[in-house]
Coordinates of C-alpha atoms (C1' of nucleotides) in Angstrom, one line a residue:
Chain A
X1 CA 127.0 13.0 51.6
X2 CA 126.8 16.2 50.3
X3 CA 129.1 17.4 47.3
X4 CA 130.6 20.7 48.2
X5 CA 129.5 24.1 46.3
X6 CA 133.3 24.4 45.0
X7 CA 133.3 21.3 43.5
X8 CA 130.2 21.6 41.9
X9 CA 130.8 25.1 40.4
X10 CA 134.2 23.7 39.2
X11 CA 132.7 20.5 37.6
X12 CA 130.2 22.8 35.5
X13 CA 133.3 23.4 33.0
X14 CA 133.2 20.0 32.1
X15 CA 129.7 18.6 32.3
X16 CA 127.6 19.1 29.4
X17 CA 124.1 20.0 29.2
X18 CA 122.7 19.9 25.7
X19 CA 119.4 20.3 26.7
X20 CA 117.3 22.3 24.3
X21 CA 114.1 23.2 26.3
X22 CA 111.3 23.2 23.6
X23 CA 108.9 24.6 25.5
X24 CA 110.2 27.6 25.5
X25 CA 109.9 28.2 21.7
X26 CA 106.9 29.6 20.0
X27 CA 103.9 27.2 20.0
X28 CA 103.7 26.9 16.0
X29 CA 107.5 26.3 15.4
X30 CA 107.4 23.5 18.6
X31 CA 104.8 21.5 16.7
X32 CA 106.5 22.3 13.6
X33 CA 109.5 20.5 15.2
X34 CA 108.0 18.0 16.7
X35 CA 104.9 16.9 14.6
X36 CA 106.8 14.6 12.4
X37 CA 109.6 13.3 14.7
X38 CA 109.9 9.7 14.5
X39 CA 111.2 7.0 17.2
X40 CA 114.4 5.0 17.7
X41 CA 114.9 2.5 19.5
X42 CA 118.4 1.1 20.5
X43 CA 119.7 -1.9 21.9
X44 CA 123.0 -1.9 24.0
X45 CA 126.1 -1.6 21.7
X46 CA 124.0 -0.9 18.5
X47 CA 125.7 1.9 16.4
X48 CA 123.5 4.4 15.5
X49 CA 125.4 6.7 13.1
X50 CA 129.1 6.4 12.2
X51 CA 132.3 8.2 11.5
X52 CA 132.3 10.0 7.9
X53 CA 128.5 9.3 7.5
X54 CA 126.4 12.0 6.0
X55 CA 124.3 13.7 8.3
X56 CA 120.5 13.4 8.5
X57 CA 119.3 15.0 10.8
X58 CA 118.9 15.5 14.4
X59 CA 118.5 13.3 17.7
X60 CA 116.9 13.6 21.1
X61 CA 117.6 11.4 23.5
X62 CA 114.8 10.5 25.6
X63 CA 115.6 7.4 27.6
X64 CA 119.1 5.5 28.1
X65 CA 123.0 6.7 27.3
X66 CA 124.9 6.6 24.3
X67 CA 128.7 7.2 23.4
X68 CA 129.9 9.7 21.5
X69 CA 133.4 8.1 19.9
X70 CA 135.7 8.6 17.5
X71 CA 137.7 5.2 15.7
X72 CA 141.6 5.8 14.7
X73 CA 143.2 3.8 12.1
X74 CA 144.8 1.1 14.6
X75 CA 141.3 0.3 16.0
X76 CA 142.0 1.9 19.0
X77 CA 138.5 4.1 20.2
X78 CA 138.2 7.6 22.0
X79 CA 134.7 8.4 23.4
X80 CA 134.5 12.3 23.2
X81 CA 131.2 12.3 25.4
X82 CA 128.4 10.3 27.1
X83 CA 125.2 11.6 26.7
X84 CA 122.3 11.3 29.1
X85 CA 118.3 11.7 28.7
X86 CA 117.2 14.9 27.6
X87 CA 120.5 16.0 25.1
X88 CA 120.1 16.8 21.9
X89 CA 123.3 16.1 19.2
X90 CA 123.2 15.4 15.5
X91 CA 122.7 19.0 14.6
X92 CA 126.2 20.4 14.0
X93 CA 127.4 18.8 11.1
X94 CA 124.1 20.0 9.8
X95 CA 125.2 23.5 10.1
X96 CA 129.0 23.5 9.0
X97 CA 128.6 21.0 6.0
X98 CA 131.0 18.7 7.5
X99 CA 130.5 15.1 7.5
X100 CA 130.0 13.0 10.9
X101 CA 133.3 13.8 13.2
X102 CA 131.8 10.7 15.5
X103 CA 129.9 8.0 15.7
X104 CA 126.9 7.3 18.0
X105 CA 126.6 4.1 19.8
X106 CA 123.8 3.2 22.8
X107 CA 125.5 2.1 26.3
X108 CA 122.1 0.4 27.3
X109 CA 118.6 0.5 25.9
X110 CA 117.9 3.7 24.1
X111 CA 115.0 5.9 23.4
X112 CA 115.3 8.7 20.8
X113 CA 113.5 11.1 19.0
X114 CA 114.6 11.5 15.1
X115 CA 114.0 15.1 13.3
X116 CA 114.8 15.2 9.9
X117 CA 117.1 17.3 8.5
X118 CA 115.1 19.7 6.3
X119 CA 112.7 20.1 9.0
X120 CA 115.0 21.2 11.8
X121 CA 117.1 23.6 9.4
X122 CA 113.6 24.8 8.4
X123 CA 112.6 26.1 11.7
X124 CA 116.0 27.0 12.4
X125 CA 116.1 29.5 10.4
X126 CA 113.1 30.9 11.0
X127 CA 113.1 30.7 14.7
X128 CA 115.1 33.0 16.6
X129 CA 114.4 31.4 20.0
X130 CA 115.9 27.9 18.5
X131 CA 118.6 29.5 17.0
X132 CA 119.9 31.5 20.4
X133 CA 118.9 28.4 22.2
X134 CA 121.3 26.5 20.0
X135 CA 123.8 29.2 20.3
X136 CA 123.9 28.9 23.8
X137 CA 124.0 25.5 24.2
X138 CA 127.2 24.9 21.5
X139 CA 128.9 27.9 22.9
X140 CA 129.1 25.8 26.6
X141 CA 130.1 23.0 25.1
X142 CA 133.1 24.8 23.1
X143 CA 134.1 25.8 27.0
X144 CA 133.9 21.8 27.9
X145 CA 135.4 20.9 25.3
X146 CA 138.3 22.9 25.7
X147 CA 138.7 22.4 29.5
X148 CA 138.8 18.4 28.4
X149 CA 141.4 19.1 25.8
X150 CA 143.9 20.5 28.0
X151 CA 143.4 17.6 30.5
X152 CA 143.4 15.3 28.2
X153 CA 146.8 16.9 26.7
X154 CA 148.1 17.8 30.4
X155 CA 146.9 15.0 32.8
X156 CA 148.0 12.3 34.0
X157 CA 145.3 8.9 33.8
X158 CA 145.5 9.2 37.4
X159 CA 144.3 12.8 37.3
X160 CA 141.8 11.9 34.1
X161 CA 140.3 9.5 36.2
X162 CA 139.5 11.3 39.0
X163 CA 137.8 14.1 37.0
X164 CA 135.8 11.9 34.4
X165 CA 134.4 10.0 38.0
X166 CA 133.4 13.1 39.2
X167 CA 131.5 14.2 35.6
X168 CA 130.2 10.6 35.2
X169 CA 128.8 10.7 39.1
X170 CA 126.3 13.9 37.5
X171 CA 125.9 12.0 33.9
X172 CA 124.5 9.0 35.9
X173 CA 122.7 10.7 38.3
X174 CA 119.0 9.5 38.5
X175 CA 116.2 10.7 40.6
X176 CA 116.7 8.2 43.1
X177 CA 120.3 9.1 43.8
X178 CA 119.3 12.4 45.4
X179 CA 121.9 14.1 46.6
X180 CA 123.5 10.7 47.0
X181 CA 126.4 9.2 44.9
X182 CA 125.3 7.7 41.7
X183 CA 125.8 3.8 40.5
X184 CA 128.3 4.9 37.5
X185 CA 127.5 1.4 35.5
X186 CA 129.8 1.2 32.4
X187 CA 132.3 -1.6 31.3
X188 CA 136.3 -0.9 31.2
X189 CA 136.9 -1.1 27.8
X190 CA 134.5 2.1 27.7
X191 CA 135.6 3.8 30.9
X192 CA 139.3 3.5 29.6
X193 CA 138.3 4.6 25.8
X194 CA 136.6 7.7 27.5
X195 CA 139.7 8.5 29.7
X196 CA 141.9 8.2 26.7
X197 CA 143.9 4.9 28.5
X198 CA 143.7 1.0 28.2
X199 CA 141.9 -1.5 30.2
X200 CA 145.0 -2.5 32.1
X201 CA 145.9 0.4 32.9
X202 CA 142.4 1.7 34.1
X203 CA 141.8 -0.8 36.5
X204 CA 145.2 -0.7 38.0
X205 CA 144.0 3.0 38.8
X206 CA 140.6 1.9 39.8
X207 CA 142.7 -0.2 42.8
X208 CA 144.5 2.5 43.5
X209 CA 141.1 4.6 44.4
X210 CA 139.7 1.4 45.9
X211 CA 142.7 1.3 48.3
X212 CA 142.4 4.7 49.2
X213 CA 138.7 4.6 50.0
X214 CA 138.0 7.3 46.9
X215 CA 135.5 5.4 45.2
X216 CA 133.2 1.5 45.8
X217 CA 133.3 -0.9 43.5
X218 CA 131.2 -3.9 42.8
X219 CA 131.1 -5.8 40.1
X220 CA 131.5 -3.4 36.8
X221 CA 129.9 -0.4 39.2
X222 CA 131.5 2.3 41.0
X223 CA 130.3 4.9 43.3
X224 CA 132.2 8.0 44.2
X225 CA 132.5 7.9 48.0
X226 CA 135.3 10.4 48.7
X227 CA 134.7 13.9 46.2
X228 CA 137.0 15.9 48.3
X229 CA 140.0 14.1 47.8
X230 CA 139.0 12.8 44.0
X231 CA 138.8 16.8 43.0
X232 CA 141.7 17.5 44.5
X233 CA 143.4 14.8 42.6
X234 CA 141.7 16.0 39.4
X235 CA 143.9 19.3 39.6
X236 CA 141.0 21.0 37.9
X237 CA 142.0 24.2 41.3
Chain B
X1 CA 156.2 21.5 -4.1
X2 CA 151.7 20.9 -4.2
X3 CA 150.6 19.2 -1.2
X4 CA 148.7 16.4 -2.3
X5 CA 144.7 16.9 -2.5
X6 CA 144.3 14.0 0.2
X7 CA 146.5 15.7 2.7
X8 CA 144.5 18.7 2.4
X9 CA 141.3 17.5 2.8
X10 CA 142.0 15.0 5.6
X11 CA 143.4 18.5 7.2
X12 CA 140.4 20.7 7.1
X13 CA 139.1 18.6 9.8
X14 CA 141.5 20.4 12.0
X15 CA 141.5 23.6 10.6
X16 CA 139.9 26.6 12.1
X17 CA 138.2 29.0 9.7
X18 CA 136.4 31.2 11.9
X19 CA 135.8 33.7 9.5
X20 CA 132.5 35.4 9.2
X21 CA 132.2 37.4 6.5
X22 CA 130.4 40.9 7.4
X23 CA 129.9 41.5 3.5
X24 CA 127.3 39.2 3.6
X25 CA 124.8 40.5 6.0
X26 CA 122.8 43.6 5.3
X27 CA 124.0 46.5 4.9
X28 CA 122.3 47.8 8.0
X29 CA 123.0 45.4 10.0
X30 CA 127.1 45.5 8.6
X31 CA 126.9 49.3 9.8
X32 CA 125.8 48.8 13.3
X33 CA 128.5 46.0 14.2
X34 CA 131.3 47.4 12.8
X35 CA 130.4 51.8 13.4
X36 CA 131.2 51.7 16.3
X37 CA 134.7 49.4 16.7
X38 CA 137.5 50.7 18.3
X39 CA 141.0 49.2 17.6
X40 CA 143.2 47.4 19.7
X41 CA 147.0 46.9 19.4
X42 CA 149.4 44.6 21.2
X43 CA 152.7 43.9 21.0
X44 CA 154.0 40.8 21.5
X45 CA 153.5 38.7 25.0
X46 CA 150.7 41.1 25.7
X47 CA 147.5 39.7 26.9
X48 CA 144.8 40.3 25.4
X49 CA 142.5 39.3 27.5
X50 CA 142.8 36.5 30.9
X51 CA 141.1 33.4 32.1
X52 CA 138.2 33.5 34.5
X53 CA 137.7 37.5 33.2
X54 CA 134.5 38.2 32.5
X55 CA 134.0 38.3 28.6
X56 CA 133.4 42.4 27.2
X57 CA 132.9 41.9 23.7
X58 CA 134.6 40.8 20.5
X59 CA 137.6 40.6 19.2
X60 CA 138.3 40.6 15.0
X61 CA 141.9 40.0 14.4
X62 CA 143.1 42.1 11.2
X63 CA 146.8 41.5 11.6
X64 CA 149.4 39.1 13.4
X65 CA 148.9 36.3 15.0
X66 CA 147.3 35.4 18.6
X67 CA 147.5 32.2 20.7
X68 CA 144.7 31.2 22.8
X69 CA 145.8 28.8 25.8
X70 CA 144.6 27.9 29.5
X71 CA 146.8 28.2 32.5
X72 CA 147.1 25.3 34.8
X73 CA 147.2 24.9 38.4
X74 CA 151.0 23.8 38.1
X75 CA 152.0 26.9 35.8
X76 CA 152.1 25.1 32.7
X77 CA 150.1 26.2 29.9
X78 CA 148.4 24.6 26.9
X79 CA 148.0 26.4 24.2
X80 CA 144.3 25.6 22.2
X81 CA 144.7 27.5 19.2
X82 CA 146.5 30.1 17.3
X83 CA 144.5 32.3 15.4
X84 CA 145.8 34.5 12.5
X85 CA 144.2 37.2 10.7
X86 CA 140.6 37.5 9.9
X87 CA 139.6 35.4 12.7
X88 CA 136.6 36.6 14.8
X89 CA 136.5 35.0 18.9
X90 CA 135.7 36.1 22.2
X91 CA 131.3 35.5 21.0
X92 CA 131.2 31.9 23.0
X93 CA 131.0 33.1 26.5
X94 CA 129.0 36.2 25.9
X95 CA 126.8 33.8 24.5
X96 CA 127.0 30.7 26.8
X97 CA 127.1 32.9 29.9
X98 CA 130.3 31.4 30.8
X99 CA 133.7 33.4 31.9
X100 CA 136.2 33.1 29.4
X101 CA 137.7 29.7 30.0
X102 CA 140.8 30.6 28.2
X103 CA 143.4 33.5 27.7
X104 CA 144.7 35.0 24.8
X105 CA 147.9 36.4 24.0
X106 CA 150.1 38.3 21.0
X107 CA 152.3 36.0 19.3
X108 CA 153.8 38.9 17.3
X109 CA 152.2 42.2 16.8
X110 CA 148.6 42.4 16.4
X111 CA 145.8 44.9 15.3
X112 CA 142.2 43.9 16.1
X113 CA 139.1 45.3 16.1
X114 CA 136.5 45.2 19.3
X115 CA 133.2 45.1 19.3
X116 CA 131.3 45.6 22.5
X117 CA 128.8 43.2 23.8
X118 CA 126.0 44.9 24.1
X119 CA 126.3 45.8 20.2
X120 CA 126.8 42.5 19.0
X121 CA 123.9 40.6 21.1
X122 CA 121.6 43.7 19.7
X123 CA 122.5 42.5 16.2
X124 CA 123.3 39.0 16.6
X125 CA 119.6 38.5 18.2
X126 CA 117.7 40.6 15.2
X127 CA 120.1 39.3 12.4
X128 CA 119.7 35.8 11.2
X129 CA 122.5 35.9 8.7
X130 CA 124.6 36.6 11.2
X131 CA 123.7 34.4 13.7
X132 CA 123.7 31.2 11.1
X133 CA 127.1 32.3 10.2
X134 CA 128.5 32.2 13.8
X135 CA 126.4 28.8 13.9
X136 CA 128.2 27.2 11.1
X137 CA 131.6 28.6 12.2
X138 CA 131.0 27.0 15.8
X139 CA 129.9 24.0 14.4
X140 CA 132.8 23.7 12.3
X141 CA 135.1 24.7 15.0
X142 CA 133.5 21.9 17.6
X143 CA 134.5 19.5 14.9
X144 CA 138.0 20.4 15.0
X145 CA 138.2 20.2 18.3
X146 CA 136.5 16.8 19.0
X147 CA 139.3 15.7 16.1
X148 CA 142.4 17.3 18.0
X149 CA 141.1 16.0 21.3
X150 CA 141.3 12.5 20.2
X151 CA 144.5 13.6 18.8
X152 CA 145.7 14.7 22.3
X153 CA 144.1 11.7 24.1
X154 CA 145.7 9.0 21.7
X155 CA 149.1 10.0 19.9
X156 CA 152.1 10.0 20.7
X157 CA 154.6 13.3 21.0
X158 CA 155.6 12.5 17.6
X159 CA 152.8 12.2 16.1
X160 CA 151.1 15.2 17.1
X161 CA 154.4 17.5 16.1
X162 CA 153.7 15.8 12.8
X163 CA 150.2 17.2 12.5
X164 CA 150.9 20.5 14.1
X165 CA 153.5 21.1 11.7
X166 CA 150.6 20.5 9.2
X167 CA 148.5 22.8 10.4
X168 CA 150.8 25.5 11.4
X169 CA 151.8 25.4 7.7
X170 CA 148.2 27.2 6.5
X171 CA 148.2 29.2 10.7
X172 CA 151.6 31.1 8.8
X173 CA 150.5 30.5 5.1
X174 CA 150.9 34.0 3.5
X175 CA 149.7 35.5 -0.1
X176 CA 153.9 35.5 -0.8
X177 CA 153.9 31.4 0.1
X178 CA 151.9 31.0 -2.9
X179 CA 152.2 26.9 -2.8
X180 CA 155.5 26.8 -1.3
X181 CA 155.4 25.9 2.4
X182 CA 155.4 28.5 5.3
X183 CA 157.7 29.6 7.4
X184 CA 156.2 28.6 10.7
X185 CA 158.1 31.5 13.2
X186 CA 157.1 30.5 16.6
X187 CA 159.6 29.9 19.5
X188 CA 159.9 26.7 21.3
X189 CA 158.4 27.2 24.7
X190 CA 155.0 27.7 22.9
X191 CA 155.2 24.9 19.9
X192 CA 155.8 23.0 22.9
X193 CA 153.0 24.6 25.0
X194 CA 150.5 24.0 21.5
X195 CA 151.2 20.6 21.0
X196 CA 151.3 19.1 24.6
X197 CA 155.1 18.7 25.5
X198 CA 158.2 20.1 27.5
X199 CA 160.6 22.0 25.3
X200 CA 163.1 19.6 25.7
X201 CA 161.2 16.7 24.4
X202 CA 160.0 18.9 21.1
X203 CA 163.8 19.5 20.4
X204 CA 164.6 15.9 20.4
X205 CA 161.4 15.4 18.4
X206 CA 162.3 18.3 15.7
X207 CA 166.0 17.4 15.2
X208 CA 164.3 13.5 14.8
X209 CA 162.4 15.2 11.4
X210 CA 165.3 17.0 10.3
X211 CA 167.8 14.2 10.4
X212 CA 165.0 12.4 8.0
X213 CA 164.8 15.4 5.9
X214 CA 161.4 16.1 6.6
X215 CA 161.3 19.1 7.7
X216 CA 164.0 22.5 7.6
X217 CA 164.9 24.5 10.6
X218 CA 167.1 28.0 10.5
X219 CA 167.0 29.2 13.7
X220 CA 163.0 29.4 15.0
X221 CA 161.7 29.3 12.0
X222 CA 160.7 25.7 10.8
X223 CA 159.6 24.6 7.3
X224 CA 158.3 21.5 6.2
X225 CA 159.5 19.5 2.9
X226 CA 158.0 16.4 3.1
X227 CA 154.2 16.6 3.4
X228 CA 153.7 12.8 2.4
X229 CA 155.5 11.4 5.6
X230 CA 154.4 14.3 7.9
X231 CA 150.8 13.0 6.9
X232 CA 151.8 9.4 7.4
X233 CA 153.3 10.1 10.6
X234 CA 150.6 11.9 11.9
X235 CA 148.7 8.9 11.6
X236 CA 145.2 11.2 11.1
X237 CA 144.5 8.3 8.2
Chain C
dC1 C1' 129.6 -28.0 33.1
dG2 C1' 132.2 -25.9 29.6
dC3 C1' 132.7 -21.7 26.8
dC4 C1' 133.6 -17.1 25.7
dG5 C1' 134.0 -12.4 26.6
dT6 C1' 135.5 -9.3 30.3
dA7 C1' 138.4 -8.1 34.2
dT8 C1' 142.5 -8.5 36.8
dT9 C1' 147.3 -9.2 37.8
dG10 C1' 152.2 -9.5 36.5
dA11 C1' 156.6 -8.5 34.0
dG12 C1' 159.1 -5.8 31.0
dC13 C1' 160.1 -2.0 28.1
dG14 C1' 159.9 2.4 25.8
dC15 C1' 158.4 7.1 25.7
dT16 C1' 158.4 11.3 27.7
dC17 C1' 159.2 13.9 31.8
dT18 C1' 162.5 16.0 35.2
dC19 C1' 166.8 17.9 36.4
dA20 C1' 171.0 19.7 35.1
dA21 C1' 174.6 21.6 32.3
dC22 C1' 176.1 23.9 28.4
dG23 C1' 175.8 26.9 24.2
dA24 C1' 174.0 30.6 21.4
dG25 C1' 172.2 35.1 20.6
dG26 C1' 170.6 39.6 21.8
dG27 C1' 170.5 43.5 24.7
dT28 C1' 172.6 46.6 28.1
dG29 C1' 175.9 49.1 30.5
dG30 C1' 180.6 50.2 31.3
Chain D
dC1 C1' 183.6 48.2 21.3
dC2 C1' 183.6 44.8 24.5
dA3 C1' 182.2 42.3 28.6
dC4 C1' 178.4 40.7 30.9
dC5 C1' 173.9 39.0 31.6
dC6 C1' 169.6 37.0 30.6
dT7 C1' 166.7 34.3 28.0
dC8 C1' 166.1 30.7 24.9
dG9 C1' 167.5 26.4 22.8
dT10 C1' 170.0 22.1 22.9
dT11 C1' 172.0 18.0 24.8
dG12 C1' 172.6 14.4 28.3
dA13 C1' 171.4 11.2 32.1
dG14 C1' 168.1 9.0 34.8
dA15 C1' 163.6 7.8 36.5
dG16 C1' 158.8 6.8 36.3
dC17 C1' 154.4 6.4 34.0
dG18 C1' 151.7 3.9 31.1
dC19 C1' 151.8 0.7 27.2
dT20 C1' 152.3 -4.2 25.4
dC21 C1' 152.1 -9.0 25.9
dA22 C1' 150.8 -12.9 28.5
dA23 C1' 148.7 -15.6 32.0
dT24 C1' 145.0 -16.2 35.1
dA25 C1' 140.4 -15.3 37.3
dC26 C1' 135.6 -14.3 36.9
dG27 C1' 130.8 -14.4 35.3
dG28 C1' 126.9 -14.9 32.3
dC29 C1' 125.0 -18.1 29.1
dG30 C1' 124.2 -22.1 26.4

DNA sequence: CGCCGTATTGAGCGCTCTCAACGAGGGTGG
DNA sequence: CCACCCTCGTTGAGAGCGCTCAATACGGCG
């Protein structure tokens, strides 16, 4: 079960990978960064920051997955991203002024790192390694997040669900998967929210797959079994 | 004719303002990025530059107006932005590494100035005015698009005219406007293409606003006259 | 065992797409 | 100057996707 180099390459414009390596900055700003970092611990479903909140600083996540989501006024929820161990978020707000677009909340059990506002901006600015690091990393996601937009605005939830399988195969992806498919473990209220659809709907396409051999499901968990035919049904070429 | 404080501030958050201001960083550094443009003219329809090209440099617009869209599989297009003068784009994939993921096209007739890539990596990595400016434009810009994503994912065709209308409304705001609205001069095929619909569904849509007097059409050129129930309509709270 | 939240299934309807025809406007060539 | 064409915009009819509402099944937990 091995997922084809095309596939792969084509995912990467809509998987992100927030991951700012710290060891690669300058021994005294690292400490600087990390000295005074203090722990969070989450609890499935706990909120962690919401909508229109001030921000306060900036988050590693070290252990667990959280939801990136927005709330519109008739309750309905979108979740923008999920993010997996190793991403860092929080830190964009800092920058433009803006107040929280989103609000956090954990999937599961959650680990994070918390670095405080003032200290981050301080070695921002002083480090250029953080700052191109930073760079990079928001100038990828800009490229994922447009890709998304235009399926989001374009696609069918047929075509949405294929592709947000095939990203949340990688976003669950453990060591013990190898190159094997991954247990993608997340309720249907939050699969739909994250392909911009409704429960009902959702599972009707869920079937659909099952019939079709494209995916296993047991219980609330589904395995990819059938890539090929999934990224062709994405339409993402 | 004001438009009400609250409509304007609820709209920022899906405003771009990618506009760095090279009067800000020092003088030497101002030289270098700008000495050495070369201009660029298109006339309408022209591309600019295509998806999956690899990215050369960039691109400040001085005049007229450019749309920034992604060509799918089946021909249709979706337009991402529209960017009007002052704007500054093409940076994220130099910096991310990624080809461009989009391409960009003259809406009317545009002047812009290019910088190459090699000279604005040189002074973006030794310039840290610079490169906090492009941080807090990209940071700005992610928020706007996480907000017009949810937008696509959730709202209905008539509520995302509302709030394109909206925004078009500063995209063609000109010193002659003064507080009046804008005439908003794009042809059908791509209001269509910027807000996620067929042509013939945005007709139906815009005579729907005209018949409740909400907006004015003469021709192509559309201008709105009732901010309050735009806002309401577009349901962004 | 009963309860409550979650998932599934069914029925029906409305929005938006597709396909098709027609109209308006601008440009070109006779 | 007029006839023609080509593109763009509008209007109509019909179909299908995806939503809502409602009923039923499932599963963990007290």
């Amino acid at each position: 079960m091995v997922i084809p180099e095309k596939i792969k390459l084509a995912l990467r414009r809509f998987e992100f990978h927030s991951q700012v390596d710290f060891d690669k900055l300058p021994m005294r700003d690292k400490k600087e960064l990390l000295a005074a970092t203090s722990k969070v611990l989450l609890k499935p479903k706990e909120i962690l920051f919401s909508q229109g909140s001030n921000a306060v600083g900036v988050f590693v996540l070290k252990k667990g997955k959280l939801k990136v989501y927005q709330l519109n006024y008739d309750g309905s929820i979108q979740i923008l991203f999920i993010y997996r161990e190793g991403e860092i978020f929080g830190y964009r707000p800092l920058l433009s002024g803006d107040r929280q677009p989103v609000s956090v909340a954990a999937l599961e059990n959650c680990e994070l790192d918390f670095i405080s506002r003032e200290r981050f901006l301080k070695v921002l600015r002083k480090s250029a390694v953080l700052s191109n690091q930073i760079l990079e990393n928001m100038s990828h996601e800009f490229t994922v997040l447009t890709n998304r937009m235009n399926v989001f605005a374009q696609r069918s939830i047929r075509e949405r669900l294929a592709l947000a399988l095939l990203i949340l195969n990688e976003t669950f992806k453990t060591e013990l998967c190898g190159s094997k498919p991954s247990e993608i473990l997340i309720n249907r209220g939050d699969l739909a929210a994250f392909i911009g659809t409704v429960p009902e709907t959702l599972t009707r396409t869920i079937s659909y797959f099952k019939e079709r051999k494209f995916i296993r499901v047991n219980g609330k968990s589904i395995w990819v079994k059938d890539f090929e035919n999934l990224f062709i049904l994405s339409g993402i070429e």
